[in-house]
mmCIF file with all atom_site columns, N, CA and C in Angstrom:
data_model
loop_
_atom_site.group_PDB
_atom_site.id
_atom_site.type_symbol
_atom_site.label_atom_id
_atom_site.label_alt_id
_atom_site.label_comp_id
_atom_site.label_asym_id
_atom_site.label_entity_id
_atom_site.label_seq_id
_atom_site.pdbx_PDB_ins_code
_atom_site.Cartn_x
_atom_site.Cartn_y
_atom_site.Cartn_z
_atom_site.occupancy
_atom_site.B_iso_or_equiv
_atom_site.pdbx_formal_charge
_atom_site.auth_seq_id
_atom_site.auth_comp_id
_atom_site.auth_asym_id
_atom_site.auth_atom_id
_atom_site.pdbx_PDB_model_num
ATOM 1   N N  . MET A 1 1  ? 50.873 100.428 84.791 1.00 81.00 ? 197 MET A N  1
ATOM 2   C CA . MET A 1 1  ? 49.856 100.075 83.900 1.00 81.00 ? 197 MET A CA 1
ATOM 3   C C  . MET A 1 1  ? 51.640 98.700  82.394 1.00 81.00 ? 197 MET A C  1
ATOM 4   N N  . THR A 1 2  ? 50.734 97.317  83.363 1.00 91.00 ? 198 THR A N  1
ATOM 5   C CA . THR A 1 2  ? 51.406 96.391  82.018 1.00 91.00 ? 198 THR A CA 1
ATOM 6   C C  . THR A 1 2  ? 51.868 96.498  80.575 1.00 91.00 ? 198 THR A C  1
ATOM 7   N N  . LYS A 1 3  ? 53.226 96.853  79.895 1.00 90.00 ? 199 LYS A N  1
ATOM 8   C CA . LYS A 1 3  ? 53.495 96.703  78.906 1.00 90.00 ? 199 LYS A CA 1
ATOM 9   C C  . LYS A 1 3  ? 53.781 95.614  77.437 1.00 90.00 ? 199 LYS A C  1
ATOM 10  N N  . PHE A 1 4  ? 52.929 96.008  76.559 1.00 92.00 ? 200 PHE A N  1
ATOM 11  C CA . PHE A 1 4  ? 52.983 94.466  76.159 1.00 92.00 ? 200 PHE A CA 1
ATOM 12  C C  . PHE A 1 4  ? 53.843 94.541  74.914 1.00 92.00 ? 200 PHE A C  1
ATOM 13  N N  . SER A 1 5  ? 54.781 93.909  73.765 1.00 93.00 ? 201 SER A N  1
ATOM 14  C CA . SER A 1 5  ? 55.395 94.213  73.297 1.00 93.00 ? 201 SER A CA 1
ATOM 15  C C  . SER A 1 5  ? 55.204 93.205  71.942 1.00 93.00 ? 201 SER A C  1
ATOM 16  N N  . TYR A 1 6  ? 55.027 93.771  71.002 1.00 92.00 ? 202 TYR A N  1
ATOM 17  C CA . TYR A 1 6  ? 53.998 93.487  68.923 1.00 92.00 ? 202 TYR A CA 1
ATOM 18  C C  . TYR A 1 6  ? 55.520 93.784  68.254 1.00 92.00 ? 202 TYR A C  1
ATOM 19  N N  . GLU A 1 7  ? 54.976 92.425  67.571 1.00 94.00 ? 203 GLU A N  1
ATOM 20  C CA . GLU A 1 7  ? 55.872 92.934  65.766 1.00 94.00 ? 203 GLU A CA 1
ATOM 21  C C  . GLU A 1 7  ? 55.568 93.259  64.821 1.00 94.00 ? 203 GLU A C  1
ATOM 22  N N  . LEU A 1 8  ? 55.305 94.662  64.500 1.00 91.00 ? 204 LEU A N  1
ATOM 23  C CA . LEU A 1 8  ? 54.200 95.572  63.320 1.00 91.00 ? 204 LEU A CA 1
ATOM 24  C C  . LEU A 1 8  ? 54.987 95.546  61.802 1.00 91.00 ? 204 LEU A C  1
ATOM 25  N N  . GLU A 1 9  ? 54.473 95.460  60.695 1.00 95.00 ? 205 GLU A N  1
ATOM 26  C CA . GLU A 1 9  ? 54.649 95.199  59.105 1.00 95.00 ? 205 GLU A CA 1
ATOM 27  C C  . GLU A 1 9  ? 53.902 96.915  58.937 1.00 95.00 ? 205 GLU A C  1
ATOM 28  N N  . ILE A 1 10 ? 54.647 98.200  59.177 1.00 95.00 ? 206 ILE A N  1
ATOM 29  C CA . ILE A 1 10 ? 54.252 98.869  58.380 1.00 95.00 ? 206 ILE A CA 1
ATOM 30  C C  . ILE A 1 10 ? 54.416 99.353  57.114 1.00 95.00 ? 206 ILE A C  1
ATOM 31  N N  . ALA A 1 11 ? 53.646 99.791  55.930 1.00 96.00 ? 207 ALA A N  1
ATOM 32  C CA . ALA A 1 11 ? 53.781 99.934  54.548 1.00 96.00 ? 207 ALA A CA 1
ATOM 33  C C  . ALA A 1 11 ? 53.802 101.349 53.878 1.00 96.00 ? 207 ALA A C  1
ATOM 34  N N  . ALA A 1 12 ? 54.841 101.420 53.540 1.00 97.00 ? 208 ALA A N  1
ATOM 35  C CA . ALA A 1 12 ? 55.924 103.069 53.902 1.00 97.00 ? 208 ALA A CA 1
ATOM 36  C C  . ALA A 1 12 ? 56.509 102.588 52.240 1.00 97.00 ? 208 ALA A C  1
ATOM 37  N N  . SER A 1 13 ? 56.824 104.087 51.319 1.00 98.00 ? 209 SER A N  1
ATOM 38  C CA . SER A 1 13 ? 57.604 104.034 50.626 1.00 98.00 ? 209 SER A CA 1
ATOM 39  C C  . SER A 1 13 ? 59.451 103.787 51.042 1.00 98.00 ? 209 SER A C  1
ATOM 40  N N  . LYS A 1 14 ? 59.331 104.430 51.671 1.00 97.00 ? 210 LYS A N  1
ATOM 41  C CA . LYS A 1 14 ? 60.941 104.342 52.827 1.00 97.00 ? 210 LYS A CA 1
ATOM 42  C C  . LYS A 1 14 ? 61.193 104.297 54.296 1.00 97.00 ? 210 LYS A C  1
ATOM 43  N N  . GLU A 1 15 ? 62.022 103.993 54.464 1.00 96.00 ? 211 GLU A N  1
ATOM 44  C CA . GLU A 1 15 ? 62.258 103.867 56.201 1.00 96.00 ? 211 GLU A CA 1
ATOM 45  C C  . GLU A 1 15 ? 61.782 104.208 56.622 1.00 96.00 ? 211 GLU A C  1
ATOM 46  N N  . SER A 1 16 ? 62.097 105.522 56.209 1.00 97.00 ? 212 SER A N  1
ATOM 47  C CA . SER A 1 16 ? 61.945 106.688 57.303 1.00 97.00 ? 212 SER A CA 1
ATOM 48  C C  . SER A 1 16 ? 60.518 107.040 57.449 1.00 97.00 ? 212 SER A C  1
ATOM 49  N N  . GLU A 1 17 ? 60.413 107.168 56.543 1.00 98.00 ? 213 GLU A N  1
ATOM 50  C CA . GLU A 1 17 ? 58.256 107.319 56.791 1.00 98.00 ? 213 GLU A CA 1
ATOM 51  C C  . GLU A 1 17 ? 57.725 106.250 57.541 1.00 98.00 ? 213 GLU A C  1
ATOM 52  N N  . ALA A 1 18 ? 58.742 105.124 57.235 1.00 97.00 ? 214 ALA A N  1
ATOM 53  C CA . ALA A 1 18 ? 58.040 104.224 58.223 1.00 97.00 ? 214 ALA A CA 1
ATOM 54  C C  . ALA A 1 18 ? 57.449 104.483 59.489 1.00 97.00 ? 214 ALA A C  1
ATOM 55  N N  . GLU A 1 19 ? 60.263 104.036 60.246 1.00 96.00 ? 215 GLU A N  1
ATOM 56  C CA . GLU A 1 19 ? 59.955 105.255 60.883 1.00 96.00 ? 215 GLU A CA 1
ATOM 57  C C  . GLU A 1 19 ? 58.286 106.969 62.202 1.00 96.00 ? 215 GLU A C  1
ATOM 58  N N  . THR A 1 20 ? 58.056 107.528 60.210 1.00 97.00 ? 216 THR A N  1
ATOM 59  C CA . THR A 1 20 ? 57.451 108.600 61.747 1.00 97.00 ? 216 THR A CA 1
ATOM 60  C C  . THR A 1 20 ? 56.799 108.237 61.217 1.00 97.00 ? 216 THR A C  1
ATOM 61  N N  . LYS A 1 21 ? 55.938 106.787 61.153 1.00 97.00 ? 217 LYS A N  1
ATOM 62  C CA . LYS A 1 21 ? 54.196 106.135 61.212 1.00 97.00 ? 217 LYS A CA 1
ATOM 63  C C  . LYS A 1 21 ? 54.052 105.843 62.591 1.00 97.00 ? 217 LYS A C  1
ATOM 64  N N  . ILE A 1 22 ? 54.971 104.898 62.794 1.00 95.00 ? 218 ILE A N  1
ATOM 65  C CA . ILE A 1 22 ? 55.507 103.814 64.036 1.00 95.00 ? 218 ILE A CA 1
ATOM 66  C C  . ILE A 1 22 ? 55.239 104.675 65.314 1.00 95.00 ? 218 ILE A C  1
ATOM 67  N N  . LYS A 1 23 ? 56.748 105.514 65.265 1.00 96.00 ? 219 LYS A N  1
ATOM 68  C CA . LYS A 1 23 ? 56.259 106.874 66.178 1.00 96.00 ? 219 LYS A CA 1
ATOM 69  C C  . LYS A 1 23 ? 55.433 107.998 65.934 1.00 96.00 ? 219 LYS A C  1
ATOM 70  N N  . ALA A 1 24 ? 54.216 108.121 65.313 1.00 96.00 ? 220 ALA A N  1
ATOM 71  C CA . ALA A 1 24 ? 53.005 108.897 65.892 1.00 96.00 ? 220 ALA A CA 1
ATOM 72  C C  . ALA A 1 24 ? 52.470 107.930 66.004 1.00 96.00 ? 220 ALA A C  1
ATOM 73  N N  . LEU A 1 25 ? 52.242 106.666 65.858 1.00 95.00 ? 221 LEU A N  1
ATOM 74  C CA . LEU A 1 25 ? 51.018 105.811 66.589 1.00 95.00 ? 221 LEU A CA 1
ATOM 75  C C  . LEU A 1 25 ? 51.336 105.052 67.686 1.00 95.00 ? 221 LEU A C  1
ATOM 76  N N  . THR A 1 26 ? 52.908 105.425 67.825 1.00 94.00 ? 222 THR A N  1
ATOM 77  C CA . THR A 1 26 ? 53.044 105.296 69.058 1.00 94.00 ? 222 THR A CA 1
ATOM 78  C C  . THR A 1 26 ? 52.794 106.000 70.253 1.00 94.00 ? 222 THR A C  1
ATOM 79  N N  . VAL A 1 27 ? 52.444 108.016 70.520 1.00 97.00 ? 223 VAL A N  1
ATOM 80  C CA . VAL A 1 27 ? 51.970 108.379 70.539 1.00 97.00 ? 223 VAL A CA 1
ATOM 81  C C  . VAL A 1 27 ? 50.278 108.728 71.045 1.00 97.00 ? 223 VAL A C  1
ATOM 82  N N  . LEU A 1 28 ? 49.934 108.541 69.997 1.00 97.00 ? 224 LEU A N  1
ATOM 83  C CA . LEU A 1 28 ? 48.233 108.016 69.975 1.00 97.00 ? 224 LEU A CA 1
ATOM 84  C C  . LEU A 1 28 ? 48.272 107.267 71.117 1.00 97.00 ? 224 LEU A C  1
ATOM 85  N N  . ALA A 1 29 ? 48.906 105.913 71.242 1.00 95.00 ? 225 ALA A N  1
ATOM 86  C CA . ALA A 1 29 ? 48.513 104.754 71.780 1.00 95.00 ? 225 ALA A CA 1
ATOM 87  C C  . ALA A 1 29 ? 48.671 105.269 72.982 1.00 95.00 ? 225 ALA A C  1
ATOM 88  N N  . SER A 1 30 ? 49.444 105.703 73.198 1.00 94.00 ? 226 SER A N  1
ATOM 89  C CA . SER A 1 30 ? 49.436 106.163 74.734 1.00 94.00 ? 226 SER A CA 1
ATOM 90  C C  . SER A 1 30 ? 48.774 107.839 75.565 1.00 94.00 ? 226 SER A C  1
ATOM 91  N N  . LYS A 1 31 ? 48.341 108.069 74.210 1.00 97.00 ? 227 LYS A N  1
ATOM 92  C CA . LYS A 1 31 ? 48.100 109.246 74.398 1.00 97.00 ? 227 LYS A CA 1
ATOM 93  C C  . LYS A 1 31 ? 45.415 109.207 74.474 1.00 97.00 ? 227 LYS A C  1
ATOM 94  N N  . LEU A 1 32 ? 46.084 107.579 74.118 1.00 97.00 ? 228 LEU A N  1
ATOM 95  C CA . LEU A 1 32 ? 44.511 107.800 73.690 1.00 97.00 ? 228 LEU A CA 1
ATOM 96  C C  . LEU A 1 32 ? 44.169 106.334 74.467 1.00 97.00 ? 228 LEU A C  1
ATOM 97  N N  . SER A 1 33 ? 42.231 106.179 74.544 1.00 97.00 ? 229 SER A N  1
ATOM 98  C CA . SER A 1 33 ? 42.073 104.838 75.713 1.00 97.00 ? 229 SER A CA 1
ATOM 99  C C  . SER A 1 33 ? 42.290 103.997 74.381 1.00 97.00 ? 229 SER A C  1
ATOM 100 N N  . ALA A 1 34 ? 42.305 102.945 73.958 1.00 96.00 ? 230 ALA A N  1
ATOM 101 C CA . ALA A 1 34 ? 42.071 101.672 73.948 1.00 96.00 ? 230 ALA A CA 1
ATOM 102 C C  . ALA A 1 34 ? 40.108 101.870 72.888 1.00 96.00 ? 230 ALA A C  1
ATOM 103 N N  . LYS A 1 35 ? 39.219 102.693 73.376 1.00 98.00 ? 231 LYS A N  1
ATOM 104 C CA . LYS A 1 35 ? 38.491 103.028 73.715 1.00 98.00 ? 231 LYS A CA 1
ATOM 105 C C  . LYS A 1 35 ? 38.130 103.896 72.402 1.00 98.00 ? 231 LYS A C  1
ATOM 106 N N  . GLU A 1 36 ? 39.276 104.896 72.287 1.00 98.00 ? 232 GLU A N  1
ATOM 107 C CA . GLU A 1 36 ? 39.021 106.539 71.399 1.00 98.00 ? 232 GLU A CA 1
ATOM 108 C C  . GLU A 1 36 ? 39.891 105.883 69.927 1.00 98.00 ? 232 GLU A C  1
ATOM 109 N N  . LEU A 1 37 ? 40.261 105.636 70.272 1.00 97.00 ? 233 LEU A N  1
ATOM 110 C CA . LEU A 1 37 ? 41.203 104.786 69.396 1.00 97.00 ? 233 LEU A CA 1
ATOM 111 C C  . LEU A 1 37 ? 40.635 103.450 68.454 1.00 97.00 ? 233 LEU A C  1
ATOM 112 N N  . GLU A 1 38 ? 39.625 102.885 69.195 1.00 97.00 ? 234 GLU A N  1
ATOM 113 C CA . GLU A 1 38 ? 39.002 102.357 68.007 1.00 97.00 ? 234 GLU A CA 1
ATOM 114 C C  . GLU A 1 38 ? 37.448 103.502 67.618 1.00 97.00 ? 234 GLU A C  1
ATOM 115 N N  . LYS A 1 39 ? 37.418 104.456 68.302 1.00 97.00 ? 235 LYS A N  1
ATOM 116 C CA . LYS A 1 39 ? 36.507 104.289 67.130 1.00 97.00 ? 235 LYS A CA 1
ATOM 117 C C  . LYS A 1 39 ? 37.180 105.420 66.006 1.00 97.00 ? 235 LYS A C  1
ATOM 118 N N  . LEU A 1 40 ? 37.789 106.288 66.633 1.00 97.00 ? 236 LEU A N  1
ATOM 119 C CA . LEU A 1 40 ? 39.026 107.296 65.925 1.00 97.00 ? 236 LEU A CA 1
ATOM 120 C C  . LEU A 1 40 ? 39.016 105.769 63.771 1.00 97.00 ? 236 LEU A C  1
ATOM 121 N N  . ALA A 1 41 ? 40.607 104.983 64.017 1.00 97.00 ? 237 ALA A N  1
ATOM 122 C CA . ALA A 1 41 ? 40.008 103.931 63.529 1.00 97.00 ? 237 ALA A CA 1
ATOM 123 C C  . ALA A 1 41 ? 38.766 103.654 62.697 1.00 97.00 ? 237 ALA A C  1
ATOM 124 N N  . HIS A 1 42 ? 37.590 103.778 63.348 1.00 98.00 ? 238 HIS A N  1
ATOM 125 C CA . HIS A 1 42 ? 36.562 103.157 62.992 1.00 98.00 ? 238 HIS A CA 1
ATOM 126 C C  . HIS A 1 42 ? 36.203 104.440 62.015 1.00 98.00 ? 238 HIS A C  1
ATOM 127 N N  . ILE A 1 43 ? 35.610 105.622 62.532 1.00 97.00 ? 239 ILE A N  1
ATOM 128 C CA . ILE A 1 43 ? 35.711 107.548 61.374 1.00 97.00 ? 239 ILE A CA 1
ATOM 129 C C  . ILE A 1 43 ? 36.475 107.327 60.243 1.00 97.00 ? 239 ILE A C  1
ATOM 130 N N  . VAL A 1 44 ? 37.802 106.679 60.629 1.00 97.00 ? 240 VAL A N  1
ATOM 131 C CA . VAL A 1 44 ? 38.457 106.928 59.004 1.00 97.00 ? 240 VAL A CA 1
ATOM 132 C C  . VAL A 1 44 ? 38.762 106.088 58.202 1.00 97.00 ? 240 VAL A C  1
ATOM 133 N N  . LYS A 1 45 ? 38.281 104.798 58.252 1.00 98.00 ? 241 LYS A N  1
ATOM 134 C CA . LYS A 1 45 ? 37.968 103.483 57.863 1.00 98.00 ? 241 LYS A CA 1
ATOM 135 C C  . LYS A 1 45 ? 36.337 103.393 57.121 1.00 98.00 ? 241 LYS A C  1
ATOM 136 N N  . ASN A 1 46 ? 35.640 103.796 57.481 1.00 98.00 ? 242 ASN A N  1
ATOM 137 C CA . ASN A 1 46 ? 34.283 104.088 57.093 1.00 98.00 ? 242 ASN A CA 1
ATOM 138 C C  . ASN A 1 46 ? 33.404 105.156 57.137 1.00 98.00 ? 242 ASN A C  1
ATOM 139 N N  . ASP A 1 47 ? 34.268 106.157 57.161 1.00 98.00 ? 243 ASP A N  1
ATOM 140 C CA . ASP A 1 47 ? 33.188 108.104 57.780 1.00 98.00 ? 243 ASP A CA 1
ATOM 141 C C  . ASP A 1 47 ? 34.630 108.959 56.746 1.00 98.00 ? 243 ASP A C  1
ATOM 142 N N  . PRO A 1 48 ? 33.989 109.142 55.233 1.00 97.00 ? 244 PRO A N  1
ATOM 143 C CA . PRO A 1 48 ? 35.167 109.503 54.514 1.00 97.00 ? 244 PRO A CA 1
ATOM 144 C C  . PRO A 1 48 ? 35.268 111.221 54.918 1.00 97.00 ? 244 PRO A C  1
ATOM 145 N N  . VAL A 1 49 ? 33.946 111.383 55.243 1.00 97.00 ? 245 VAL A N  1
ATOM 146 C CA . VAL A 1 49 ? 33.743 112.779 55.518 1.00 97.00 ? 245 VAL A CA 1
ATOM 147 C C  . VAL A 1 49 ? 34.288 113.322 56.453 1.00 97.00 ? 245 VAL A C  1
ATOM 148 N N  . LYS A 1 50 ? 34.495 112.784 56.979 1.00 97.00 ? 246 LYS A N  1
ATOM 149 C CA . LYS A 1 50 ? 34.883 112.955 58.722 1.00 97.00 ? 246 LYS A CA 1
ATOM 150 C C  . LYS A 1 50 ? 35.987 113.015 58.790 1.00 97.00 ? 246 LYS A C  1
ATOM 151 N N  . THR A 1 51 ? 36.305 112.061 58.325 1.00 97.00 ? 247 THR A N  1
ATOM 152 C CA . THR A 1 51 ? 38.160 112.243 57.959 1.00 97.00 ? 247 THR A CA 1
ATOM 153 C C  . THR A 1 51 ? 38.850 112.791 57.393 1.00 97.00 ? 247 THR A C  1
ATOM 154 N N  . ALA A 1 52 ? 38.725 113.676 56.076 1.00 97.00 ? 248 ALA A N  1
ATOM 155 C CA . ALA A 1 52 ? 38.507 115.710 55.575 1.00 97.00 ? 248 ALA A CA 1
ATOM 156 C C  . ALA A 1 52 ? 38.252 116.146 56.033 1.00 97.00 ? 248 ALA A C  1
ATOM 157 N N  . MET A 1 53 ? 37.288 116.340 57.269 1.00 97.00 ? 249 MET A N  1
ATOM 158 C CA . MET A 1 53 ? 37.985 117.265 57.939 1.00 97.00 ? 249 MET A CA 1
ATOM 159 C C  . MET A 1 53 ? 38.135 117.485 58.743 1.00 97.00 ? 249 MET A C  1
ATOM 160 N N  . ALA A 1 54 ? 38.073 116.608 58.949 1.00 95.00 ? 250 ALA A N  1
ATOM 161 C CA . ALA A 1 54 ? 40.035 115.640 60.165 1.00 95.00 ? 250 ALA A CA 1
ATOM 162 C C  . ALA A 1 54 ? 40.921 116.501 59.904 1.00 95.00 ? 250 ALA A C  1
ATOM 163 N N  . LYS A 1 55 ? 41.286 116.031 58.804 1.00 96.00 ? 251 LYS A N  1
ATOM 164 C CA . LYS A 1 55 ? 42.176 116.716 57.977 1.00 96.00 ? 251 LYS A CA 1
ATOM 165 C C  . LYS A 1 55 ? 43.156 117.892 57.646 1.00 96.00 ? 251 LYS A C  1
ATOM 166 N N  . GLN A 1 56 ? 41.191 118.395 57.232 1.00 97.00 ? 252 GLN A N  1
ATOM 167 C CA . GLN A 1 56 ? 40.711 120.292 57.106 1.00 97.00 ? 252 GLN A CA 1
ATOM 168 C C  . GLN A 1 56 ? 41.285 120.675 58.426 1.00 97.00 ? 252 GLN A C  1
ATOM 169 N N  . ALA A 1 57 ? 41.287 120.303 59.528 1.00 97.00 ? 253 ALA A N  1
ATOM 170 C CA . ALA A 1 57 ? 41.724 121.171 61.228 1.00 97.00 ? 253 ALA A CA 1
ATOM 171 C C  . ALA A 1 57 ? 42.996 120.947 60.805 1.00 97.00 ? 253 ALA A C  1
ATOM 172 N N  . LEU A 1 58 ? 43.665 120.004 60.909 1.00 95.00 ? 254 LEU A N  1
ATOM 173 C CA . LEU A 1 58 ? 44.893 120.115 60.592 1.00 95.00 ? 254 LEU A CA 1
ATOM 174 C C  . LEU A 1 58 ? 45.651 120.301 59.541 1.00 95.00 ? 254 LEU A C  1
ATOM 175 N N  . GLY A 1 59 ? 44.649 120.859 58.730 1.00 96.00 ? 255 GLY A N  1
ATOM 176 C CA . GLY A 1 59 ? 46.333 121.115 57.799 1.00 96.00 ? 255 GLY A CA 1
ATOM 177 C C  . GLY A 1 59 ? 47.067 120.344 57.253 1.00 96.00 ? 255 GLY A C  1
ATOM 178 N N  . VAL A 1 60 ? 45.947 119.306 57.215 1.00 93.00 ? 256 VAL A N  1
ATOM 179 C CA . VAL A 1 60 ? 47.551 117.706 55.980 1.00 93.00 ? 256 VAL A CA 1
ATOM 180 C C  . VAL A 1 60 ? 46.505 117.528 55.370 1.00 93.00 ? 256 VAL A C  1
#
């Protein structure tokens, strides 16, 4: 699989939080397909009930 490099800006209160976010995003991108990531983003953006249920199931 071809790798692509991008420059990103991450909103965070401190640098360590930004690093944690980018590491988590990297894992998600490596484990989920583009279609799955797109659907996940859509749900997080547009369906607060499903997002709240997922957070509760994850314990966060």
